[in-house]
mmCIF file of C-alpha atoms in Angstrom:
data_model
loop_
_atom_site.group_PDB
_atom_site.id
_atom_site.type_symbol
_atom_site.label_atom_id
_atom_site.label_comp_id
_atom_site.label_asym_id
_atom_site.label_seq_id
_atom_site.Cartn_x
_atom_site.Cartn_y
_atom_site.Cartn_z
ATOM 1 C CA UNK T 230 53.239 102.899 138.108
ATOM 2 C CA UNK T 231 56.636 102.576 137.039
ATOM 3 C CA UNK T 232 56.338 99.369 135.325
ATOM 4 C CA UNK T 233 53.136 101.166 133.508
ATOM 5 C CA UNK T 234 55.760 104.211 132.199
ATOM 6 C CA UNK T 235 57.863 101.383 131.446
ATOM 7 C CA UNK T 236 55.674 99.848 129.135
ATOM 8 C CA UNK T 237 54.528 102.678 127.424
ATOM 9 C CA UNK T 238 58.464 103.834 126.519
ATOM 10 C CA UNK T 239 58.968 100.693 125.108
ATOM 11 C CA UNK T 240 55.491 100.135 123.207
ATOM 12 C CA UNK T 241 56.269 103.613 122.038
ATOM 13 C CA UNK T 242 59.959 102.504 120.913
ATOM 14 C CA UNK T 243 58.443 99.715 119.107
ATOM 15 C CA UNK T 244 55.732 101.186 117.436
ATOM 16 C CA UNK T 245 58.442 104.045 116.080
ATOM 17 C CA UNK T 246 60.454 101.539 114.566
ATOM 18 C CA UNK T 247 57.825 99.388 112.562
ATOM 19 C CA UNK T 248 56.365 102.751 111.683
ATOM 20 C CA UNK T 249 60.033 103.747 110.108
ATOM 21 C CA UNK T 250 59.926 100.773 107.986
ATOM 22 C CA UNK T 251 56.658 101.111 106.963
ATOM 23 C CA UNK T 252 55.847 105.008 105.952
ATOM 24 C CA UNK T 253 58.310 106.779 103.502
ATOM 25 C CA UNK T 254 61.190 108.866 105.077
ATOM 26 C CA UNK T 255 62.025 112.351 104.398
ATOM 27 C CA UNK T 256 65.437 113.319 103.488
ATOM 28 C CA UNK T 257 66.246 116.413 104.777
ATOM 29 C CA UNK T 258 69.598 117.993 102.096
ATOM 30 C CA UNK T 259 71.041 119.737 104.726
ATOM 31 C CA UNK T 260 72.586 117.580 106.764
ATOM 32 C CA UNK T 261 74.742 114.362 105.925
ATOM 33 C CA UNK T 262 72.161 111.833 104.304
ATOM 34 C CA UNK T 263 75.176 108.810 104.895
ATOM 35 C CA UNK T 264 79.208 108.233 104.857
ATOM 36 C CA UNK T 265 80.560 107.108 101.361
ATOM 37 C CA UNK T 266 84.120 106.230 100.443
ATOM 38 C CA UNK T 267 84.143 107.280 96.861
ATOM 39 C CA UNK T 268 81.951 109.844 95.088
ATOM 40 C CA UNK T 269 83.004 110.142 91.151
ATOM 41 C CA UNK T 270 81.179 113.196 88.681
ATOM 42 C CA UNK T 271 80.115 112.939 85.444
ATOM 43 C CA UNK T 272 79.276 115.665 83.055
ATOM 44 C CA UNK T 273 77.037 114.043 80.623
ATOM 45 C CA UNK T 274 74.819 111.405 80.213
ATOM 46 C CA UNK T 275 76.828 109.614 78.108
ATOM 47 C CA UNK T 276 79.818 110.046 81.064
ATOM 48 C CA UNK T 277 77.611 108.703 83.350
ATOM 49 C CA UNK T 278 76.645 105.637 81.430
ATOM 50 C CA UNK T 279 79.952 104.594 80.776
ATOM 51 C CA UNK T 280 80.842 104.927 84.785
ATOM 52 C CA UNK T 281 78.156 103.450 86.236
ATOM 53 C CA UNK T 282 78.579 100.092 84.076
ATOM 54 C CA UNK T 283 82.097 99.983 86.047
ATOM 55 C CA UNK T 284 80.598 99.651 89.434
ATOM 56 C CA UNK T 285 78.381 97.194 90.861
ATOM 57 C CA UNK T 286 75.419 96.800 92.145
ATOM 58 C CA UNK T 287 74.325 99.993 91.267
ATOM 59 C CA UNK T 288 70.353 101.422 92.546
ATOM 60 C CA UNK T 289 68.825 104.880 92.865
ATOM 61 C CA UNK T 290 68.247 106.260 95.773
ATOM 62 C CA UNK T 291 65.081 106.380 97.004
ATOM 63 C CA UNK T 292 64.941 110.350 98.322
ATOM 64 C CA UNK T 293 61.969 112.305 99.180
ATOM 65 C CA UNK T 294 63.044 116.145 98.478
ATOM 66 C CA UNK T 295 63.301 119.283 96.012
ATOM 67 C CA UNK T 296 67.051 118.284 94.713
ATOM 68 C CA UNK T 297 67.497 118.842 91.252
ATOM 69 C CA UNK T 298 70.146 115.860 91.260
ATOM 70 C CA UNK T 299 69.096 112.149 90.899
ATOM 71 C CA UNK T 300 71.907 110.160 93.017
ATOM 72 C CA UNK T 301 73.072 106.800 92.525
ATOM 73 C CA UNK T 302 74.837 104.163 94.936
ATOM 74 C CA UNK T 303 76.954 101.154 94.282
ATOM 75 C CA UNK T 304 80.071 99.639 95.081
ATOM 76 C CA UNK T 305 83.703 99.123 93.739
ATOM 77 C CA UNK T 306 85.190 95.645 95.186
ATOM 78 C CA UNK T 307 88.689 96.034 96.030
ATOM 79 C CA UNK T 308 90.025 92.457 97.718
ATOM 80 C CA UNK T 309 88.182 91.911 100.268
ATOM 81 C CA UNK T 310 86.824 95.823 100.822
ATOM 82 C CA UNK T 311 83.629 97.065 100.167
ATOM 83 C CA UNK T 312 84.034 100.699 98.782
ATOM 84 C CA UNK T 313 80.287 102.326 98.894
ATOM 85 C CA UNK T 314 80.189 104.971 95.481
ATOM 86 C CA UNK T 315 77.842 107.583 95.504
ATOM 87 C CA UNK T 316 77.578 108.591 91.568
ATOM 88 C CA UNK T 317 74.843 111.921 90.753
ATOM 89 C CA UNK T 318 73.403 111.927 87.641
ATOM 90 C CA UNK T 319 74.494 115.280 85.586
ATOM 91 C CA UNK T 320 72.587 118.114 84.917
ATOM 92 C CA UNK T 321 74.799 119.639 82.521
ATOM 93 C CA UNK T 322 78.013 121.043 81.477
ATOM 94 C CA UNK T 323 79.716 123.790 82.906
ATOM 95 C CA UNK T 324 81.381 125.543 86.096
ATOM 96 C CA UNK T 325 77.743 126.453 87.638
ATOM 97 C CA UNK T 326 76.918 122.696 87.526
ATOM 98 C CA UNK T 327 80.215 121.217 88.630
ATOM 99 C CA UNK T 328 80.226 123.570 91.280
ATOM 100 C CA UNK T 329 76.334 122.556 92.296
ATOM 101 C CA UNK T 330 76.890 119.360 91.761
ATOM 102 C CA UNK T 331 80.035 119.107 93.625
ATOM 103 C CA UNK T 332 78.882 120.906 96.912
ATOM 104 C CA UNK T 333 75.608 119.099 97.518
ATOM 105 C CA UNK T 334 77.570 115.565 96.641
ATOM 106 C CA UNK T 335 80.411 116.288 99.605
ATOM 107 C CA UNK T 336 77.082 117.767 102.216
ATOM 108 C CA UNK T 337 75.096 114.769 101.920
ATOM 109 C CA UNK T 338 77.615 111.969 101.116
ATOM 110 C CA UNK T 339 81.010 112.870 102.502
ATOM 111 C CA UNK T 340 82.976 111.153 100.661
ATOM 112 C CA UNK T 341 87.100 110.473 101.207
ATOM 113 C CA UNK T 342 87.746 110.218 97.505
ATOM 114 C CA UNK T 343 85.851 112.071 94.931
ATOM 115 C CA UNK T 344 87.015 112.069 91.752
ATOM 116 C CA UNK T 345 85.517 113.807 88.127
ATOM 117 C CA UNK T 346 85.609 111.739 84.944
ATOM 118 C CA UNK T 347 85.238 112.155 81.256
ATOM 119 C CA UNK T 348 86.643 114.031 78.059
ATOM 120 C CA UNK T 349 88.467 117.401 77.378
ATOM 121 C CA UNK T 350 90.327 119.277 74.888
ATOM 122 C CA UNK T 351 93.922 118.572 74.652
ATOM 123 C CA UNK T 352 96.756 120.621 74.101
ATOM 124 C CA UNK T 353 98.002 119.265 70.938
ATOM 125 C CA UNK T 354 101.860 120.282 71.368
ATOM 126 C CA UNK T 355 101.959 117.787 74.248
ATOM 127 C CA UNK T 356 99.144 115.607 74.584
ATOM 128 C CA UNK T 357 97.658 112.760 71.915
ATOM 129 C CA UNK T 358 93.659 111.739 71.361
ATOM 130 C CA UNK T 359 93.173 109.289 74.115
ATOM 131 C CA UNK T 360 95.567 110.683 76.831
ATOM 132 C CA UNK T 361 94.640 110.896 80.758
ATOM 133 C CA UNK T 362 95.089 114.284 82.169
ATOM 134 C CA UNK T 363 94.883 114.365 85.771
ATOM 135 C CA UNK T 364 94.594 118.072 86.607
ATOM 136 C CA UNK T 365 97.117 118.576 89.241
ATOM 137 C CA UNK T 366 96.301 122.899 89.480
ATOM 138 C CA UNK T 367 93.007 124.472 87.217
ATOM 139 C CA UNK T 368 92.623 128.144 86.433
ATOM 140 C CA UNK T 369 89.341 129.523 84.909
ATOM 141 C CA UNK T 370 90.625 131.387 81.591
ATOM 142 C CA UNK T 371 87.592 133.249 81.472
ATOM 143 C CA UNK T 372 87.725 135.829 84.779
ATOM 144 C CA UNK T 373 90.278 138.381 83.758
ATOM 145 C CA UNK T 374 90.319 141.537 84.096
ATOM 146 C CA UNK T 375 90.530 144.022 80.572
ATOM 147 C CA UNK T 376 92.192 147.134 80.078
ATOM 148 C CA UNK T 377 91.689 149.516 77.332
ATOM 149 C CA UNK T 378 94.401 151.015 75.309
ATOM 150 C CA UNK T 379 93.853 154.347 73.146
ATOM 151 C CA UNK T 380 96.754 153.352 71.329
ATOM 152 C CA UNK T 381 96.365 149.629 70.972
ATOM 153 C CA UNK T 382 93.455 148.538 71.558
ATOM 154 C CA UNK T 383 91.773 146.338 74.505
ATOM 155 C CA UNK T 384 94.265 143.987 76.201
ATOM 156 C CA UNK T 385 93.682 141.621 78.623
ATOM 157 C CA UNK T 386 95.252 140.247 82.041
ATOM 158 C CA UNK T 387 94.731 136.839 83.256
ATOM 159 C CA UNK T 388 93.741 136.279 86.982
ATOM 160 C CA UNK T 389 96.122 133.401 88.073
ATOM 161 C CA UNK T 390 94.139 132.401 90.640
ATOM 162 C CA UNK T 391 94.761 128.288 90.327
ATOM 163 C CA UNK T 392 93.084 125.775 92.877
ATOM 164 C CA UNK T 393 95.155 122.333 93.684
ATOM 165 C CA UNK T 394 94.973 118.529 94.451
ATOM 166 C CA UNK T 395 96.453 118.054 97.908
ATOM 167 C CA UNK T 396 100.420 117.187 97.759
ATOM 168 C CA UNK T 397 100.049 113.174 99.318
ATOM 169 C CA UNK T 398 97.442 112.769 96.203
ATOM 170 C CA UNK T 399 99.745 114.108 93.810
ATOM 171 C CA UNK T 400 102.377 111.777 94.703
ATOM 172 C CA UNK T 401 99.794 108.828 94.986
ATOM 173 C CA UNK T 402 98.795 109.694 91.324
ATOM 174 C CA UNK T 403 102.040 110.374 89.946
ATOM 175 C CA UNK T 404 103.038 106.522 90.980
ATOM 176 C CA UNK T 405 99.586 105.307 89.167
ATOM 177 C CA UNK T 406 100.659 107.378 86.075
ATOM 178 C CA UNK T 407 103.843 105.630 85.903
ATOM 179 C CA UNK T 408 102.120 102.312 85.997
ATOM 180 C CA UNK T 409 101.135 100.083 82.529
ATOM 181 C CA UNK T 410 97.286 100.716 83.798
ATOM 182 C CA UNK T 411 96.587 103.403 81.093
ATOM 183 C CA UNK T 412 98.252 100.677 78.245
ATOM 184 C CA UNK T 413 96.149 97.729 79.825
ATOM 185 C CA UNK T 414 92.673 99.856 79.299
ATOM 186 C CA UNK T 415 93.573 101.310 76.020
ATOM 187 C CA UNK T 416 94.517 97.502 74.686
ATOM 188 C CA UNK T 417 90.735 96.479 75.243
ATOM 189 C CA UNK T 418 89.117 99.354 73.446
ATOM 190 C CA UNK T 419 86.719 98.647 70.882
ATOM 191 C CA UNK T 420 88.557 101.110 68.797
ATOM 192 C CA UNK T 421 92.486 100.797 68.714
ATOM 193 C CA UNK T 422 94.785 103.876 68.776
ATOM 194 C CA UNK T 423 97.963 103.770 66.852
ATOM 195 C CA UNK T 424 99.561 105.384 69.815
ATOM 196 C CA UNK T 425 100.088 104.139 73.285
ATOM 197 C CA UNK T 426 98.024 106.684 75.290
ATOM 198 C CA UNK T 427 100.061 108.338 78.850
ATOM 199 C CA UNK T 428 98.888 109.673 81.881
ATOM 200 C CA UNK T 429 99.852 113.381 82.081
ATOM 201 C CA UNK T 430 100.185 115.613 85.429
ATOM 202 C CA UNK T 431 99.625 119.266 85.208
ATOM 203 C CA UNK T 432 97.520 122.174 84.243
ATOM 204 C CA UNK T 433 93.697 121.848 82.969
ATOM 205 C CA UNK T 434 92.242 125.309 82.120
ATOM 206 C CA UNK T 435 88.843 125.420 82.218
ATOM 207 C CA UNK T 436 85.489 127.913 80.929
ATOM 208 C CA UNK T 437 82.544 128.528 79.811
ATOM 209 C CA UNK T 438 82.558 127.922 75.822
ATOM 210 C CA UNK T 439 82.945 124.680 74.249
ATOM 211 C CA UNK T 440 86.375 125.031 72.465
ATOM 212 C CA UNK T 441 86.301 124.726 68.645
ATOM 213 C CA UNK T 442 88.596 127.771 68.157
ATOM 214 C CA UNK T 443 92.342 128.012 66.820
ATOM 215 C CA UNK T 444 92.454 131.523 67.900
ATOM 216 C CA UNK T 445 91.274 130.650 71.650
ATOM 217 C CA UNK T 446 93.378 127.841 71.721
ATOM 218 C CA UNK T 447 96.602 130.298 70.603
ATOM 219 C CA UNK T 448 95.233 132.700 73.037
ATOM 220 C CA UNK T 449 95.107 130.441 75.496
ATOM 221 C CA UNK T 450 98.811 128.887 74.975
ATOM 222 C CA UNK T 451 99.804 132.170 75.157
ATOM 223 C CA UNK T 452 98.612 133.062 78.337
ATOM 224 C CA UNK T 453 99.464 130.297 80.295
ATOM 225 C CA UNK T 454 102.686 128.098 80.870
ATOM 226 C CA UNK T 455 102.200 124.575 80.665
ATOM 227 C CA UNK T 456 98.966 123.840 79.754
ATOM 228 C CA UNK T 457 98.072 120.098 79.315
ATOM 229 C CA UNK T 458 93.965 120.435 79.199
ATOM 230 C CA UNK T 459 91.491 122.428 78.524
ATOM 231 C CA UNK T 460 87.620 121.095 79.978
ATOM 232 C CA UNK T 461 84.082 123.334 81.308
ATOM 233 C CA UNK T 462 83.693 122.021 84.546
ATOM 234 C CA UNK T 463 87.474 121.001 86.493
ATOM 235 C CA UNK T 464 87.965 124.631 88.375
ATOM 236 C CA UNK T 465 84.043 124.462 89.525
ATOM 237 C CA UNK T 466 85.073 121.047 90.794
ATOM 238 C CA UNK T 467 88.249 122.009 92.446
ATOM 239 C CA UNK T 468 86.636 125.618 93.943
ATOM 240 C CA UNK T 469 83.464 123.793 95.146
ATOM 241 C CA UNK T 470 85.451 120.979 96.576
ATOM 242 C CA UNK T 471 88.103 123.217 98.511
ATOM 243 C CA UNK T 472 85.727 125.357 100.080
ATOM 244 C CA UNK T 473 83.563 122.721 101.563
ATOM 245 C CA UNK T 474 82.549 123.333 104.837
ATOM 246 C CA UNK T 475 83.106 119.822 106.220
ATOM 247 C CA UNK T 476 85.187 119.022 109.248
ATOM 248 C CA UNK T 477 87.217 116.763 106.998
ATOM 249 C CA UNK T 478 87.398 118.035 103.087
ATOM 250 C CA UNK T 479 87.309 115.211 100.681
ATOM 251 C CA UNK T 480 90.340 114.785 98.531
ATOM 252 C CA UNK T 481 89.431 115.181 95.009
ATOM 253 C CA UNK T 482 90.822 115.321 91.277
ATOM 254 C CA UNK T 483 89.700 115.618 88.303
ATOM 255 C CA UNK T 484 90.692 112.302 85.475
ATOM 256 C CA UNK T 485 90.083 113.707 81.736
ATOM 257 C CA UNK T 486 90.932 111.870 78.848
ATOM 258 C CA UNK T 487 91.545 113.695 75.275
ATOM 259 C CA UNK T 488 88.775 113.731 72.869
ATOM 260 C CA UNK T 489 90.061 116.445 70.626
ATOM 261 C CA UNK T 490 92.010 119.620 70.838
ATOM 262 C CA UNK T 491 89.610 122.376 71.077
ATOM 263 C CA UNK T 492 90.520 123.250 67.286
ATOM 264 C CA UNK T 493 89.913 122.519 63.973
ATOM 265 C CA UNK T 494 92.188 119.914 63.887
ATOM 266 C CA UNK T 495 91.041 116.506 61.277
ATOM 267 C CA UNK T 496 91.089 113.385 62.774
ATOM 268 C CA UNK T 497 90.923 109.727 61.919
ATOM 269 C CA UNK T 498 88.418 108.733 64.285
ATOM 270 C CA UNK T 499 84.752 110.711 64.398
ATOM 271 C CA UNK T 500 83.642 112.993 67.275
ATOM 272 C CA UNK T 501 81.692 110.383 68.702
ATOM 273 C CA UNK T 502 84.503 107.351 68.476
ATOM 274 C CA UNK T 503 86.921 109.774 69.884
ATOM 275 C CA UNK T 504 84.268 110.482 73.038
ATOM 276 C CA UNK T 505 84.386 107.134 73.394
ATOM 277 C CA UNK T 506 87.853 106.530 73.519
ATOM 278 C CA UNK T 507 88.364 109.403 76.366
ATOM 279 C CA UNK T 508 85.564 108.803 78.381
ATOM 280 C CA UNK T 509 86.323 104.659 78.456
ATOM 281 C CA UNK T 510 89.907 105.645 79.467
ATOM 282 C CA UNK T 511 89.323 108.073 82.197
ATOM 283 C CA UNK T 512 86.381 106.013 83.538
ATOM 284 C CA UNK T 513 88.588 102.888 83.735
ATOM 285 C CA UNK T 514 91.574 104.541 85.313
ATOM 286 C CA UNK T 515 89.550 106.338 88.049
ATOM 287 C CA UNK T 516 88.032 102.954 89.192
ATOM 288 C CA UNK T 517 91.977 101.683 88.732
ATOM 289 C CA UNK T 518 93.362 104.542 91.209
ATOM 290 C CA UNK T 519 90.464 104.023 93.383
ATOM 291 C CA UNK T 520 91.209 100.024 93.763
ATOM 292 C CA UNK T 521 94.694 101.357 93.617
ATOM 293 C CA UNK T 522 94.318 104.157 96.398
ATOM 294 C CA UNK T 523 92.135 101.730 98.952
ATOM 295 C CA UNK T 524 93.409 98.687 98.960
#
């Protein structure tokens, strides 16, 4: 009798494994789907594109569910590490998607590292076309708080409320900034600067409008000290990330390069050369502080 109960367990056992390879699986988006080292966030297609053809071997996951996001998988070769990369394709632009995008991408993936990529406006008075801004704090200029005047008018308070990158990854990225990486990529760009671009540390303000304004640039200059970048998606990013409810939090940053400067400012290059320029350089240097940060 025993042996009989015996073989039944372990027919059973082997016909649930053959059937496992054979009939599609059903993710289920709640829990963990797998443990990645890297996850890295794109904004636009065009982001994406120029990401992806950075990291190898790169598939689609084959997922069974109602997720709005298509993921992708590859892998970054540092040495003689592996680094698994989990890269969703975007939506769109914006705080709503960064933040979407970012919570469902640390749930199912849990990544150590993630890291967001691609272009922003620049603050002129500091920064050049082509620059890295790694957003060391974000605010979101757009929640204040306004308070009518009979005398003058409507005037407005800024909430302060900034999110940060965790104090060991500062320092990690503050030694990559002061490396010749950011010289090396630029060098190899199908369209040369006539600057050498830097890596800057500091503030990236980010909202809802897509900044083509010299009064909202003024505005915003005004309002805050120290501004290096202004993008639509970093403080989704950072709030999403920081209020994950994973045992261990990833550590995250966002990696911007400078497209323009949110103005009407003429420039040598075209909207879509300048694009170019940012998004190769931040793409480039994330996969360099990756290598950099795992090896």
């Amino acid at each position: 009798m025993i042996e009989e109960i015996v073989d039944i367990i372990l027919r059973t056992s082997r016909f649930s494994q053959e059937a496992k390879k054979i009939l599609p699986q059903k993710s289920n988006l709640t829990t963990s789907i797998g443990k990645y080292d890297v996850a890295l966030l794109t904004s636009t297609p065009q982001e994406f594109d120029v990401v992806t053809s950075l990291i190898e071997n790169l598939e689609e996951l084959s997922l069974e569910h109602n997720d709005s996001l298509i993921y992708y998988k590859g892998q970054i070769i540092v040495s003689k590490k592996t680094l698994e990369v989990i890269v969703p394709y975007p939506v769109s632009m914006g705080l709503e998607s960064a933040v979407a995008s970012t919570t469902k991408t640390i749930a199912h993936f849990s990544p150590d590292l993630i890291i967001m990529c691609g272009i922003c406006a620049g603050n002129k008075n500091v920064v050049k076309i082509g620059d890295l801004i790694i957003a060391e704090k974000t605010v979101n200029y757009s929640n204040v708080v306004e308070i009518e005047s009979s005398e003058k008018g409507a005037k407005k308070k800024f909430m302060q409320s900034a999110d940060s990158i965790n104090k060991n990854l500062k320092a990690r990225l503050t030694l990559f900034a002061n490396t010749k990486i950011i010289k090396s990529i630029a060098e190899n760009l199908e369209f040369q600067l006539e600057h050498e671009p830097k890596c800057h540390l500091g503030l990236m303000v980010t909202g809802s409008s897509l900044l083509r304004s010299d009064e909202k640039i003024k505005e915003i200059n005004d309002s805050y000290h120290g501004v290096k970048g202004m993008d639509m998606e970093t403080h989704g990013f950072y709030f999403a990330a920081s209020n994950s409810n994973k045992a261990n939090n990833p550590l995250y940053v966002s990696m911007k390069a400078v497209s323009d400067y949110g103005d009407k400012t003429k420039h040598k290059f075209s909207s879509e050369q300048r694009s170019q320029i940012a998004m190769n350089i931040s793409a480039n240097s994330a996969i360099s502080f990756v290598k950099t940060f795992f090896k």
